[in-house]
Coordinates of C-alpha atoms in Angstrom, one line a residue:
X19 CA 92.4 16.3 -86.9
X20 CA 89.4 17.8 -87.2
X21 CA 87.4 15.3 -85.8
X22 CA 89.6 15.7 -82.8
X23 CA 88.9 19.4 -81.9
X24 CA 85.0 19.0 -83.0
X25 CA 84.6 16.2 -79.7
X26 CA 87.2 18.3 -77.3
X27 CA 84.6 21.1 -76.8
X28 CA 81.7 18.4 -76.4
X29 CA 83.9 16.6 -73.5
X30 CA 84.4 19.8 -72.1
X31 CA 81.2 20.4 -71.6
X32 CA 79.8 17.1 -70.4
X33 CA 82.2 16.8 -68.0
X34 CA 81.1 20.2 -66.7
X35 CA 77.7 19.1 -66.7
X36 CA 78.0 15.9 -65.0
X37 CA 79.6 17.8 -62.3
X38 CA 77.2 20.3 -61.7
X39 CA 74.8 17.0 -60.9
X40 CA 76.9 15.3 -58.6
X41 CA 76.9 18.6 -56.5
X42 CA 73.4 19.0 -56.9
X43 CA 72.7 15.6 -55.6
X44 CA 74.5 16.0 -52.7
X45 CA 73.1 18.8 -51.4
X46 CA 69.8 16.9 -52.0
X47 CA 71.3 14.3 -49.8
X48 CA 72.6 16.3 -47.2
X49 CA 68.9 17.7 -46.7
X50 CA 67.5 14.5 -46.7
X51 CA 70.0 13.3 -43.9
X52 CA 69.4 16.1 -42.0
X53 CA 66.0 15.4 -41.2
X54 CA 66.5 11.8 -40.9
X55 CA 68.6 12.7 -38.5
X56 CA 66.6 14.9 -36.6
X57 CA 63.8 12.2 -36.4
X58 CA 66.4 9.9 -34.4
X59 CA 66.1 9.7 -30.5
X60 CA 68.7 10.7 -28.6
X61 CA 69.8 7.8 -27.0
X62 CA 72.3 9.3 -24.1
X63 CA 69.1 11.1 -22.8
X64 CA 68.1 7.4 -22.7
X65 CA 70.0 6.6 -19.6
X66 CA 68.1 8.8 -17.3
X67 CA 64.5 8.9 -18.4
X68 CA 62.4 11.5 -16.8
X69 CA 59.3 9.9 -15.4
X70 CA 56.0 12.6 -15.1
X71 CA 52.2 12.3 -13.8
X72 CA 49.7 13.3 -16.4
X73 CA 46.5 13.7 -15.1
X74 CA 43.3 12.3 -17.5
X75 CA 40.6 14.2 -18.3
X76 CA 37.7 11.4 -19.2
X77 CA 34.6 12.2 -20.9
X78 CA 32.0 10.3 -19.5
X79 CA 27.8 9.7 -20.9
X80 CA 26.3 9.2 -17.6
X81 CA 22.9 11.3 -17.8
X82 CA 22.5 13.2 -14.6
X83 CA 19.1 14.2 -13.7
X84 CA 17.4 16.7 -11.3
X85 CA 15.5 14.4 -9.6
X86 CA 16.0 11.0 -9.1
X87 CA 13.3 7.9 -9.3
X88 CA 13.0 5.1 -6.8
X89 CA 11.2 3.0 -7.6
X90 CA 8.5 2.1 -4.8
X91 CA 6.0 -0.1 -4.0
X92 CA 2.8 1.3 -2.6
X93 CA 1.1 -1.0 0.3
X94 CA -2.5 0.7 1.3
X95 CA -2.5 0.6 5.0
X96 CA -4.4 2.1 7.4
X97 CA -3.8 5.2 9.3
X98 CA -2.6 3.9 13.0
X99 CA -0.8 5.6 15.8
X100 CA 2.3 3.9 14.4
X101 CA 2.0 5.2 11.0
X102 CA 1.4 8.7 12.3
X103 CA 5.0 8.9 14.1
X104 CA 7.4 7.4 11.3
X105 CA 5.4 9.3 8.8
X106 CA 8.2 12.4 7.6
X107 CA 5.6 14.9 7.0
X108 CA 5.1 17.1 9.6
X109 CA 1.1 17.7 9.8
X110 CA -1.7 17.5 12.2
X111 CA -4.8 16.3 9.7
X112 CA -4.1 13.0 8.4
X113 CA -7.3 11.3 6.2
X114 CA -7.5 8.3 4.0
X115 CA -10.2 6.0 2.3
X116 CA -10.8 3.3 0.6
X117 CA -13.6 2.2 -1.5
X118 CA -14.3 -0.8 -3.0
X119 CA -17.5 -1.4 -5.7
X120 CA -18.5 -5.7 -6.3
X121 CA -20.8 -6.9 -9.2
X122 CA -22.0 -10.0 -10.0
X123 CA -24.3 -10.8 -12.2
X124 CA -25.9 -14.7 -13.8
X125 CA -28.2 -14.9 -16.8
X126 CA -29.5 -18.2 -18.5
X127 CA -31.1 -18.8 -21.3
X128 CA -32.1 -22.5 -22.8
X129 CA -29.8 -24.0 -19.7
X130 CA -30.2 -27.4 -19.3
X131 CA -28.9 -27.2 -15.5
X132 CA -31.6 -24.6 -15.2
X133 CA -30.9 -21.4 -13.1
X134 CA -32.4 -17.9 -12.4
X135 CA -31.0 -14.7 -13.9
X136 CA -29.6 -12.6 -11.1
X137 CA -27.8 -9.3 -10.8
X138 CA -26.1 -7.8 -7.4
X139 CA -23.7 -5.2 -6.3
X140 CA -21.9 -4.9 -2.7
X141 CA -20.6 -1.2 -2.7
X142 CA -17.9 -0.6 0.9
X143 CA -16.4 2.4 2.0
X144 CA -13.8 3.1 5.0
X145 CA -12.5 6.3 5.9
X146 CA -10.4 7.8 8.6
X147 CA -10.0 10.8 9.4
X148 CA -6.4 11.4 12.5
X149 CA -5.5 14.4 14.7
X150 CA -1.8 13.9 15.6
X151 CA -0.3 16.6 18.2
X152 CA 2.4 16.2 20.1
X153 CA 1.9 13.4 22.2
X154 CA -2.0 13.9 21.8
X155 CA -3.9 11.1 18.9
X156 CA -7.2 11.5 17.5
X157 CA -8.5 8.7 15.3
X158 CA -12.0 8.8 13.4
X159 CA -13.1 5.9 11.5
X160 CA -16.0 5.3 9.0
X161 CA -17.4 2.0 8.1
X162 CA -20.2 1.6 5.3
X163 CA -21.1 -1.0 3.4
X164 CA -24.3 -2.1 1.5
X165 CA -25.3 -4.4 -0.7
X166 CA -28.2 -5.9 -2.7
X167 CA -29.4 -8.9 -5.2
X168 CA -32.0 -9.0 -7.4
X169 CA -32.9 -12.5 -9.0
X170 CA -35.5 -14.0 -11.3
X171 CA -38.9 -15.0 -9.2
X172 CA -37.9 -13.3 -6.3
X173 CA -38.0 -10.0 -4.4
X174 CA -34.8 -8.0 -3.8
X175 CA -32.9 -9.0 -1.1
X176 CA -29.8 -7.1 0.9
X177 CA -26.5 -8.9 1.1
X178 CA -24.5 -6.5 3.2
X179 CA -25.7 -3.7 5.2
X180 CA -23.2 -2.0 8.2
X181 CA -22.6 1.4 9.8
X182 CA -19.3 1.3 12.4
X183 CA -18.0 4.9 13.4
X184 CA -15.5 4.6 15.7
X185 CA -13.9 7.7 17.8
X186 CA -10.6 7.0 19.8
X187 CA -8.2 9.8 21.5
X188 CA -4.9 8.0 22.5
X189 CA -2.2 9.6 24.5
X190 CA 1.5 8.5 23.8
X191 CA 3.3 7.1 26.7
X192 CA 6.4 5.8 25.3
X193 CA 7.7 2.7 23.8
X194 CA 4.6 1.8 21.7
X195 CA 1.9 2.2 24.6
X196 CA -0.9 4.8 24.2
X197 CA -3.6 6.0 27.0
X198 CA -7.1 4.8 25.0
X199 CA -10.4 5.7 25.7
X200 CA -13.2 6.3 22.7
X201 CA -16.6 4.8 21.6
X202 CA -18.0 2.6 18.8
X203 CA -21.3 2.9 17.5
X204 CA -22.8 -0.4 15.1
X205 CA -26.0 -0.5 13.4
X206 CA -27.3 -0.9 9.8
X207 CA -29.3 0.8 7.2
X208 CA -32.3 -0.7 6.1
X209 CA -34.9 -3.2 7.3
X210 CA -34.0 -7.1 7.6
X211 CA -35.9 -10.3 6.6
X212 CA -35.3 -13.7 7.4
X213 CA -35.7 -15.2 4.0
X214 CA -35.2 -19.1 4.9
X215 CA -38.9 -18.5 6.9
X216 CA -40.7 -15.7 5.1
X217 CA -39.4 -15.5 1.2
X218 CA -41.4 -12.8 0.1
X219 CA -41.3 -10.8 3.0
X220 CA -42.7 -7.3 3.9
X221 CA -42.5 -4.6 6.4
X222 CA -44.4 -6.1 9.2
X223 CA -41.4 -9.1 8.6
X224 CA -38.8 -7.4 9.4
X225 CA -36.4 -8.7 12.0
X226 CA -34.0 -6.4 12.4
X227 CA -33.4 -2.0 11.3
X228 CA -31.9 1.3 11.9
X229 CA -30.5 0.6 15.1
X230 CA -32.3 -2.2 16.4
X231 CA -29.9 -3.2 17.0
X232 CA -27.5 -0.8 17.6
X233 CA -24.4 -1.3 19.7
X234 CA -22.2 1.5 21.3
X235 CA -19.4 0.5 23.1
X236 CA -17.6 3.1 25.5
X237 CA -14.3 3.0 27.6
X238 CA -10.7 3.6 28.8
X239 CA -8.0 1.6 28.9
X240 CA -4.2 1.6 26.4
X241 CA -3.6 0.3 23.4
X242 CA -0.5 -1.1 22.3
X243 CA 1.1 -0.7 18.3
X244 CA 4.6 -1.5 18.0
X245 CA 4.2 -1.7 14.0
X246 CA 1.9 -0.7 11.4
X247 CA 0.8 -4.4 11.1
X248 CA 0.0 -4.8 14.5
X249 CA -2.4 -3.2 17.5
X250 CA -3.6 -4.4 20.4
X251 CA -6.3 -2.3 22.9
X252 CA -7.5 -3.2 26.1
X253 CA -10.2 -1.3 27.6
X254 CA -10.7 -2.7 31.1
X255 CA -13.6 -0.5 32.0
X256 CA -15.6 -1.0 29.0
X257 CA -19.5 -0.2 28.9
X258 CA -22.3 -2.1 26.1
X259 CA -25.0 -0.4 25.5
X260 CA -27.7 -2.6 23.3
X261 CA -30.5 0.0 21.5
X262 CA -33.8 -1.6 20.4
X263 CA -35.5 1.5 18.7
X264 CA -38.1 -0.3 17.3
X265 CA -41.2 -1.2 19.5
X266 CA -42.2 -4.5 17.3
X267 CA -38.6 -6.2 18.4
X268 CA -38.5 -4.9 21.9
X269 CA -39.5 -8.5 23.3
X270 CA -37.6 -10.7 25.8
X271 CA -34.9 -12.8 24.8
X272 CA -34.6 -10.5 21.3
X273 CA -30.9 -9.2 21.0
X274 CA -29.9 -9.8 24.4
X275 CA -33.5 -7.6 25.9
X276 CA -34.5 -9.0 29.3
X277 CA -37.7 -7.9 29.3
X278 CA -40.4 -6.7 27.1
X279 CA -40.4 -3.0 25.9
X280 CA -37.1 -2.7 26.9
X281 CA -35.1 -0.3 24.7
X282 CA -31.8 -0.4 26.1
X283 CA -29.5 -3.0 27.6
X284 CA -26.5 -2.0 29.4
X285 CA -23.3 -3.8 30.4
X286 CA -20.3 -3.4 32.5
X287 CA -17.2 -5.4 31.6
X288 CA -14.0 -5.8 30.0
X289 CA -13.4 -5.6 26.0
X290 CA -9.8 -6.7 23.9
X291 CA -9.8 -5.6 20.4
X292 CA -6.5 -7.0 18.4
X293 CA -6.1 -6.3 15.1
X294 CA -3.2 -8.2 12.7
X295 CA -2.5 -7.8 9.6
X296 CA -0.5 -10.5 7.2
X297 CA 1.1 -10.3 3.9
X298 CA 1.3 -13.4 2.7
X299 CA 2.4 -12.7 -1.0
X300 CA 3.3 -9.6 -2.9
X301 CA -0.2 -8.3 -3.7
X302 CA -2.0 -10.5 -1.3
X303 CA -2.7 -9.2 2.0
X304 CA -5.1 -10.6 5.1
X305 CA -6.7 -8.7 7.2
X306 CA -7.9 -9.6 10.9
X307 CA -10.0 -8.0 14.2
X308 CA -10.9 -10.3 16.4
X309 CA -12.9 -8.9 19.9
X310 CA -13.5 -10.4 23.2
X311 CA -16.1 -8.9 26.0
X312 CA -16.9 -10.1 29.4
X313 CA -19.6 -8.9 31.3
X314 CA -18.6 -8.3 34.9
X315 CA -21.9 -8.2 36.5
X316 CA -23.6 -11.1 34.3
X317 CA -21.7 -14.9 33.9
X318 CA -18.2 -13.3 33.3
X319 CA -17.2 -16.6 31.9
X320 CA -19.9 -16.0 29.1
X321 CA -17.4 -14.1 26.4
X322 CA -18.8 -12.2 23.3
X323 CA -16.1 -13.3 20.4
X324 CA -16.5 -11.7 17.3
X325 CA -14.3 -11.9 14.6
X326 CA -13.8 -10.0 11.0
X327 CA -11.2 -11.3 7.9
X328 CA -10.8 -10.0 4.8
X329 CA -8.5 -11.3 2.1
X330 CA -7.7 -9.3 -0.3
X331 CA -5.7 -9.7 -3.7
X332 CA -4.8 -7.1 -5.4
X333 CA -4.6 -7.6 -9.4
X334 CA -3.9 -4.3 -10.1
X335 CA -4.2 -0.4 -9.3
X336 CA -8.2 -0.6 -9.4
X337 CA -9.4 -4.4 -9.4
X338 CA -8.8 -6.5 -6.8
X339 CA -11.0 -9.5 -5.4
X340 CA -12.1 -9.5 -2.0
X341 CA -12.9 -12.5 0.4
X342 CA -14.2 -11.5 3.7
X343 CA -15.6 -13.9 6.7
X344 CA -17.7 -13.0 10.0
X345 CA -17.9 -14.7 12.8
X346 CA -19.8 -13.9 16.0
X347 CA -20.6 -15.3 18.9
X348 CA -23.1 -13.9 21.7
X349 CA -24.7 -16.3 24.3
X350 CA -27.3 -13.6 25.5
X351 CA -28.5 -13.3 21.8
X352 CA -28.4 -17.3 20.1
X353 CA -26.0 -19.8 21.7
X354 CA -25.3 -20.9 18.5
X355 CA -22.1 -19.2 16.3
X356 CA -23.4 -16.4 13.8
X357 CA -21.4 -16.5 10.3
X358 CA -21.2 -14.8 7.0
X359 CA -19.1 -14.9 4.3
X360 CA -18.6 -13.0 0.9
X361 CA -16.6 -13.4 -2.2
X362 CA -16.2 -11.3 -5.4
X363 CA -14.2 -9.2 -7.9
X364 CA -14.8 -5.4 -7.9
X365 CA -13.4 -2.2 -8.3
X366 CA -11.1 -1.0 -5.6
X367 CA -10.0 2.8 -5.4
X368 CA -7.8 4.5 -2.5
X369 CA -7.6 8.6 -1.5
X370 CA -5.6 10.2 1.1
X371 CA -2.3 9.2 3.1
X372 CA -0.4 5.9 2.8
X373 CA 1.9 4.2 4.2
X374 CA 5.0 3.4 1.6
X375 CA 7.4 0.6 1.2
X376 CA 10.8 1.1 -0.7
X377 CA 11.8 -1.9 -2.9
X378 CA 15.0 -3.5 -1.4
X379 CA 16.7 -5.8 -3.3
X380 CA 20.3 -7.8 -1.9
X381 CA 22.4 -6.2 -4.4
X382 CA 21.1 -2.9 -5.9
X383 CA 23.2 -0.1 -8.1
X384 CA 23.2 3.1 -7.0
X385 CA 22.4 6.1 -8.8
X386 CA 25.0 8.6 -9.6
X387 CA 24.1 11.6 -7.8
X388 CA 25.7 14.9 -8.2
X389 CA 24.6 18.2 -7.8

């Protein structure tokens, strides 16, 4: 019996207990429930889904800079009445120059071949100096070039010696034709030899100096440029004037002279000057000048050709080789054609205006631009 009411109490109380769990549990439950429920969609808003535009807001790495780079490829050309009016710059003064320095040099030493040390230099300059207004053109152009070689057993000998200024006022008419009249002036700086008959020559050798000869040419005509690559002028009042300044070459038959003493020669006649100029490859460029002149008064038919190409290839900002050739014909002076020719590598540097070519390829990106 006693037994009995000792486990009554402990019933009592576990039976308590274990309900006091339950009903804590379930409140856990109902807590957990309630925000699994709240996670769920709701599916009758399912039926009519609301459908809205959101706009994107991208963040982008494109670099944006103040100015932007073109790449360009410069192409020295000369200053011509062509360049002048598609140039964007508006100025009166245009100048540019080119000069251009040659060496070559040969030493031997034990050769077998034999051979004579020799050293030479060609140094060339050409400047021009245009007066653009309006309708109005002014063109200036400077031509020097001189050059010498020294080799072993021998005395020093010239291999290049010019002066050309030329002066030419043009006056736009329209469509690529221009009103020309100006003057040319040719001569050369120092004394000449004839080597081949005289190889250590001196003074009293000479053949030719300071304007004798000397050539001016003088007239009127139009000219015609419809590119940069291209001119043609046509002077058909044209006067040649031939100076013989020195009194030991004044003799007949010398240079064209009819008589002897004569100093000058003059002619009346017609003269074409067409200059063209050819890129054949990226950095290779040709340039040519060929000139006709007829004398009205003396054989017409009796034309004065003279013709001047250079080829030059470019191999980079400063050194470029040059191959130039010279030919000239003149039946009052030799009735036989005059030629000359030069080759080398050299220094090449360029000043002033010039004309510039965009790169264009077929399918090019381009830039983002913003401001």
């Amino acid at each position: 019996m006693k037994r009995i009411l000792l486990l009554l109490p402990l019933l009592v109380y576990t039976s308590g207990f274990g309900q006091t769990e339950r009903d804590s549990r379930s409140v856990v439950d109902s807590i957990q429930y309630g925000r699994w429920k709240s996670t769920l969609p709701n599916l009758d808003s399912l039926a009519n889904p609301i459908v809205m535009d959101l706009e994107p807001k991208f963040r982008d790495t494109i670099i944006v800079r103040d100015e932007i780079i073109i790449p360009q490829v410069l192409e020295e050309v000369p200053i011509t009445p062509f360049a002048l009016n598609n140039l964007s710059a508006e100025r009166k003064w245009y100048f540019y120059g080119q000069n251009n320095l040659v060496f070559n040099q040969a030493s031997f030493s034990n050769w077998n071949s034999g051979g004579n040390n020799s050293i030479g230099a060609i140094g060339k300059m050409n400047y021009n100096l245009s007066y653009k207004n309006k309708k109005h053109y002014l063109e200036n152009i400077m031509q020097l070039g001189f050059g010498w070689n020294a080799a072993e057993g021998q005395s020093s000998r010239k291999t290049e010696d010019f002066i050309n200024f030329m002066s030419n006022y043009g006056y736009d008419l329209g469509k690529h034709y221009y009103l020309s009249t100006g003057f040319q002036l040719i001569t050369q700086f120092a004394p000449g030899f004839n080597y081949s008959e005289v190889p250590d020559p001196g003074f009293a050798d000479r053949i030719s100096r300071f304007m004798a000869p000397g050539y001016v040419n003088a007239g009127i005509g139009f000219s015609y440029n419809p590119s940069e690559n291209f001119q043609v002028i046509l002077r058909p009042a044209n006067g040649k004037f031939t100076f013989v300044t020195d009194p030991l070459l004044q003799k007949a038959g010398r240079y064209g002279l009819e008589r002897d003493g004569q100093s000058v020669r003059s002619e009346l006649g017609a003269m074409m000057n067409i200059l063209y100029r050819l890129k054949i490859l990226q950095d290779v460029n040709l340039d040519n000048q060929l000139n006709f002149f007829s004398n009205y008064i003396s054989h017409p038919e009796r034309v004065d050709v003279a013709y001047n190409g250079v080829l030059n290839i470019k191999l980079n900002r400063f050194i470029s080789t040059l191959v130039s050739l010279e030919l000239a014909y003149d039946h009052d002076q030799i009735q036989k054609l005059q030629r000359k020719q030069t080759l080398g590598i050299g220094f090449s540097y360029n000043i002033g205006e010039q004309a510039t070519e965009k790169l264009r390829t077929k399918k090019a990106i381009k830039p983002f631009i913003t401001k």
